[in-house]
Short mmCIF file of C-alpha atoms in Angstrom, two decimals:
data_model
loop_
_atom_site.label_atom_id
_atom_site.label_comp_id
_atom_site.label_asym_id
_atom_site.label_seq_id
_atom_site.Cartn_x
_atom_site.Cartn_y
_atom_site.Cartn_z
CA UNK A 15 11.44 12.20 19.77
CA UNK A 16 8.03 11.00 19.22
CA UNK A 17 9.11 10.13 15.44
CA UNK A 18 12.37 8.61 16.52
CA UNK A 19 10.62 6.67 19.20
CA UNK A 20 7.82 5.34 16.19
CA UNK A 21 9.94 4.36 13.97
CA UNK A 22 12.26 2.05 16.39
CA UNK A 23 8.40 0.58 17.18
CA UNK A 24 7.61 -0.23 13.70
CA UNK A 25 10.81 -1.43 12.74
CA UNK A 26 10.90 -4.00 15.35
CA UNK A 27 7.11 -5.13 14.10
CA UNK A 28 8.02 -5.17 10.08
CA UNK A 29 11.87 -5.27 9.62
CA UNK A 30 11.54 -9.51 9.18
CA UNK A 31 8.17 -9.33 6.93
CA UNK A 32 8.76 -11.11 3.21
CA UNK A 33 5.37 -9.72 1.97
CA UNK A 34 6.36 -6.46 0.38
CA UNK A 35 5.31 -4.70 3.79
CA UNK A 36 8.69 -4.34 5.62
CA UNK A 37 10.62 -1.61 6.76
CA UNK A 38 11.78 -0.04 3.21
CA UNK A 39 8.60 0.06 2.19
CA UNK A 40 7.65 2.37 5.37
CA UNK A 41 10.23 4.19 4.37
CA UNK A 42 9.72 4.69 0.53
CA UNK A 43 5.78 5.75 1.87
CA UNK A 44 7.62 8.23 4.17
CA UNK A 45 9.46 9.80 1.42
CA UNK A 46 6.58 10.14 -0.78
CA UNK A 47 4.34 11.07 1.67
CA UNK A 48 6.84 14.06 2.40
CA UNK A 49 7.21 15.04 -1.02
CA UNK A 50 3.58 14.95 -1.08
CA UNK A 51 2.92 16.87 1.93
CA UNK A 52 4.39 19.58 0.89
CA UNK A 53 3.47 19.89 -2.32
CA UNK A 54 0.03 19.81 -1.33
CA UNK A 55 -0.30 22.03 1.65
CA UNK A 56 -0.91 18.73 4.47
CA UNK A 57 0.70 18.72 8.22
CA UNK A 58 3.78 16.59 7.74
CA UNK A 59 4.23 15.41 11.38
CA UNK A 60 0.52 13.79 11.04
CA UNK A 61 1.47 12.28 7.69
CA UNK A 62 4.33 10.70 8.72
CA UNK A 63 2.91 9.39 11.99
CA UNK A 64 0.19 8.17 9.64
CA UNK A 65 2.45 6.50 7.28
CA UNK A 66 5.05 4.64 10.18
CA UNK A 67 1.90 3.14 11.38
CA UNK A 68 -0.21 2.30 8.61
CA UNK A 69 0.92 -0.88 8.03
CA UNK A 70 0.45 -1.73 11.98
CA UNK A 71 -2.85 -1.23 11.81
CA UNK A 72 -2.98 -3.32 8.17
CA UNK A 73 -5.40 -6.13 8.59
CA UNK A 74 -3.40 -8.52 6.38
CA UNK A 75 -0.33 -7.92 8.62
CA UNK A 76 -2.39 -7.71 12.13
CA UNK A 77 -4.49 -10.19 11.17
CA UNK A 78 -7.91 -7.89 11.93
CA UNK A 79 -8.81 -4.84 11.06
CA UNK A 80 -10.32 -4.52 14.88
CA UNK A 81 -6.64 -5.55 16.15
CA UNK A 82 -4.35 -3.53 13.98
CA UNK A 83 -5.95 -0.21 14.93
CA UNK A 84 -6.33 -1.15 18.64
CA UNK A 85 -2.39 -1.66 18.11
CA UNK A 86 -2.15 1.72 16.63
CA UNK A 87 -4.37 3.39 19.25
CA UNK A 88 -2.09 1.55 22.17
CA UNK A 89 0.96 2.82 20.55
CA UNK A 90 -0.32 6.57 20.50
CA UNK A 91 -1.74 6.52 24.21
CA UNK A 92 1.48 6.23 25.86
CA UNK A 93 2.96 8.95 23.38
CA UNK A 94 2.41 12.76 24.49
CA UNK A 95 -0.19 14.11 22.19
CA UNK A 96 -2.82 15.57 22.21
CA UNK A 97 -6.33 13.82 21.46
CA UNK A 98 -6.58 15.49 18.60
CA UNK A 99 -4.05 14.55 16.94
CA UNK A 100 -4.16 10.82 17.99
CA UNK A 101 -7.63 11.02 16.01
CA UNK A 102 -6.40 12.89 13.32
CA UNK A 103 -3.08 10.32 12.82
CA UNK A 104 -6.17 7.31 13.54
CA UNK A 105 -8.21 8.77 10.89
CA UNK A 106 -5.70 9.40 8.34
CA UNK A 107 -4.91 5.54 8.79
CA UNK A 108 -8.63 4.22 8.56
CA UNK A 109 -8.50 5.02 4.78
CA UNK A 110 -5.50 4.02 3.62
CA UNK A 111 -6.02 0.36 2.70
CA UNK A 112 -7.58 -0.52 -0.47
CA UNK A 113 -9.36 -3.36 0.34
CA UNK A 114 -10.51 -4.84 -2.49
CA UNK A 115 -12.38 -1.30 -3.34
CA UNK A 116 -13.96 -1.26 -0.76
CA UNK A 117 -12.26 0.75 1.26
CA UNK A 118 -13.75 4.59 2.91
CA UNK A 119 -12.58 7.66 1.10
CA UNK A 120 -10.25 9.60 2.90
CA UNK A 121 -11.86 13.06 4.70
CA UNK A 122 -8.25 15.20 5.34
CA UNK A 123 -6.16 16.62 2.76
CA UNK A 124 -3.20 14.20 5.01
CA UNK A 125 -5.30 10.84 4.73
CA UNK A 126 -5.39 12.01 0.93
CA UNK A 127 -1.58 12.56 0.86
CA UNK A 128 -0.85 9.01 2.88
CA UNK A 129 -3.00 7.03 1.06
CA UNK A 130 -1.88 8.46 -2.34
CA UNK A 131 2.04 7.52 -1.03
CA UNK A 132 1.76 4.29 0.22
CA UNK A 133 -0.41 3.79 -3.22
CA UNK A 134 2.45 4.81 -5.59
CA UNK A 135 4.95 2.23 -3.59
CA UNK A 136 2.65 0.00 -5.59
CA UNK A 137 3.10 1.40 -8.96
CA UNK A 138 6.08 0.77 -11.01
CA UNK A 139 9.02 -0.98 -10.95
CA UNK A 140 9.02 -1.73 -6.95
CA UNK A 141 5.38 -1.98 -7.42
CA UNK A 142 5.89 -5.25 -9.57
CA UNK A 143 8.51 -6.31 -6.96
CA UNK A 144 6.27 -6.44 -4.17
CA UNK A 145 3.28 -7.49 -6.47
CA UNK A 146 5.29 -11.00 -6.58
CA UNK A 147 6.71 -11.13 -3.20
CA UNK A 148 2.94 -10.70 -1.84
CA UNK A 149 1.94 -13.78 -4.14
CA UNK A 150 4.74 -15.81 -2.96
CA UNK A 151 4.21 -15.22 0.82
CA UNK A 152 0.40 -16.30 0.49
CA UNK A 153 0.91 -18.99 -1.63
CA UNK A 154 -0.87 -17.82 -5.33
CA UNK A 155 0.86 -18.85 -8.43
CA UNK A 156 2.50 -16.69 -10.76
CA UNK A 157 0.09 -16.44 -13.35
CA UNK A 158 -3.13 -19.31 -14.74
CA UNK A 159 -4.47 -18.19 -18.22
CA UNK A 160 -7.50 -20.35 -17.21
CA UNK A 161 -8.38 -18.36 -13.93
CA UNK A 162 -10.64 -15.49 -15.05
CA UNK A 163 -9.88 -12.00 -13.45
CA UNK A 164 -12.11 -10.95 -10.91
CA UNK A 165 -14.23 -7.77 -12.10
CA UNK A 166 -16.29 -7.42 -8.93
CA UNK A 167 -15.59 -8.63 -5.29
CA UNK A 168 -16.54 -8.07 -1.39
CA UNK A 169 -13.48 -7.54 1.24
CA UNK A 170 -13.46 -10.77 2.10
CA UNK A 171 -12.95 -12.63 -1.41
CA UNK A 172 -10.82 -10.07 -2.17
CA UNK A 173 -8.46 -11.26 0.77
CA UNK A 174 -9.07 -14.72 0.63
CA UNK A 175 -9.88 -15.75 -2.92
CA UNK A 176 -8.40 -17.45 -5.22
CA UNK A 177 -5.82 -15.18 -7.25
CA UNK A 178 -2.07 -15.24 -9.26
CA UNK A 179 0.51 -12.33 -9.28
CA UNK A 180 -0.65 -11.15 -12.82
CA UNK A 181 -4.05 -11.29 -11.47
CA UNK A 182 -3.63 -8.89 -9.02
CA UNK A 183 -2.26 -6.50 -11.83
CA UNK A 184 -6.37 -6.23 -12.71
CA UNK A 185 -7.77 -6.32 -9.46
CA UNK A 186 -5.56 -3.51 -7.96
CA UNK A 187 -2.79 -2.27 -9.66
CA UNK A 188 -4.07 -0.94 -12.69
CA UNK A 189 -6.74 0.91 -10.77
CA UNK A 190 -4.50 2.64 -8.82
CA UNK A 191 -4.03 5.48 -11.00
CA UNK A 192 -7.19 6.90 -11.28
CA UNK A 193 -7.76 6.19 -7.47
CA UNK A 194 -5.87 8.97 -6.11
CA UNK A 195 -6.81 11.66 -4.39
CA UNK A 196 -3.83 14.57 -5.09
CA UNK A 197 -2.30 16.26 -8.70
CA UNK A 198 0.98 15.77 -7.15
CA UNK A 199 0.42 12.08 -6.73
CA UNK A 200 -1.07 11.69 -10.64
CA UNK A 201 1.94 13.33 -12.05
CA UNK A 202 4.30 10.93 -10.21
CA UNK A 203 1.70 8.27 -11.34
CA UNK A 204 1.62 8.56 -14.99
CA UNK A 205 5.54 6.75 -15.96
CA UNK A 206 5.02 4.06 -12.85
CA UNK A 207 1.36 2.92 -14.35
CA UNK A 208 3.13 3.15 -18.26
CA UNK A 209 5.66 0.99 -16.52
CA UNK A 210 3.34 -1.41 -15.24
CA UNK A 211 1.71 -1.64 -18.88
CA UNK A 212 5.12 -2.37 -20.45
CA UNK A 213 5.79 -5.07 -17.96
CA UNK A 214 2.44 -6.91 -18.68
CA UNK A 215 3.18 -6.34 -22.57
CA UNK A 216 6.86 -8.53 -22.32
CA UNK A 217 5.06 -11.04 -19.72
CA UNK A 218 2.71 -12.34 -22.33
CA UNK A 219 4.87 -11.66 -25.17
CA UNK A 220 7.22 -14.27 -23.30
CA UNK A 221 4.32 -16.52 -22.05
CA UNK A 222 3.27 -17.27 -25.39
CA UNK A 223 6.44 -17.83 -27.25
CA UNK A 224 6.81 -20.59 -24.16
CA UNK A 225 3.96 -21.78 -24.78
CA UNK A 226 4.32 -22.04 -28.74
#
């Protein structure tokens, strides 16, 4: 009941978003974060609390970080839990954005697991796919050879600076790999992050005989 009743409050909150953040990408995380879970040993009930909210409490969709978590926190008061595991589903959450690398480690085997899933929905094929929805919902181009990449950054010019899809290959995506936290996690990494490669390979293969 308490994950039935969740899910109906997250879909109405993400089902319209055109940044890559929407409903099927809650639900991709909640598959992987299952797989996850249970390869690794974490409680699945706080993982996939963890992962139906994450994006709630997601500063770029809540528009604070202070705001999105006070959202989360609301949501959980009203459910019957104990406090523990409100903190536990809270904490889990804290850690899961990347934030320009700047983000706090995660201190539970389940923050590991949800961060790890909601990182691999950004690896890969679908990974690319949301990599250029993102750019087109905030307004960045799809790629300037003349803007250099980024090597080191706070939060905030992370979120707000200047940046193209390809771009963000560099400043995130490529990272991702060696990022995470679980074996179970790396081994699903490995052919998303080759996949990645391959797709950067053709994009400037094609880019240049344009630009020939």
């Amino acid at each position: 009941m308490i994950i039935r009743q969740t899910e109906y409050f997250v879909k109405d909150k993400l089902d319209d978003d055109t940044s890559g953040h929407d409903w099927w990408h809650i639900e991709r995380v909640r598959r992987l974060g299952g797989y996850l879970a249970k390869q690794e040993g974490a409680d699945l009930f706080i993982v996939e609390m963890a992962v139906l909210l994450h994006d709630i409490a997601d500063e770029k969709m809540a528009g604070s970080e202070a705001s999105g978590m006070q959202a989360v926190q609301q949501w959980l008061w009203q459910l019957p839990l104990s406090r523990a595991e409100s903190e536990h589903i809270v904490s889990a959450i804290s850690t899961v954005s990347y934030k320009g690398g700047h983000g706090s480690p995660p201190r539970t085997i389940e923050a590991m697991v949800v961060q790890d899933a909601d990182r691999l929905d950004a690896l890969g094929a679908i990974g690319i796919a949301r990599a250029f929805m993102y750019a087109g919902n905030r307004g960045h181009l799809l790629y300037d050879p003349a803007l250099a990449v980024r090597e080191t950054m706070t939060k905030q010019e992370y979120r707000h600076g200047r940046s193209t899809a390809i771009h963000h290959f560099y400043e995130k995506l490529l990272k991702l790999k060696d990022l995470l936290n679980t074996e179970s996690a790396k081994k699903l990494a490995e052919h998303r992050h080759q996949f990645l490669e391959q797709f950067l390979h053709q994009f400037y293969r094609e880019w240049d005989e344009a630009m020939e």
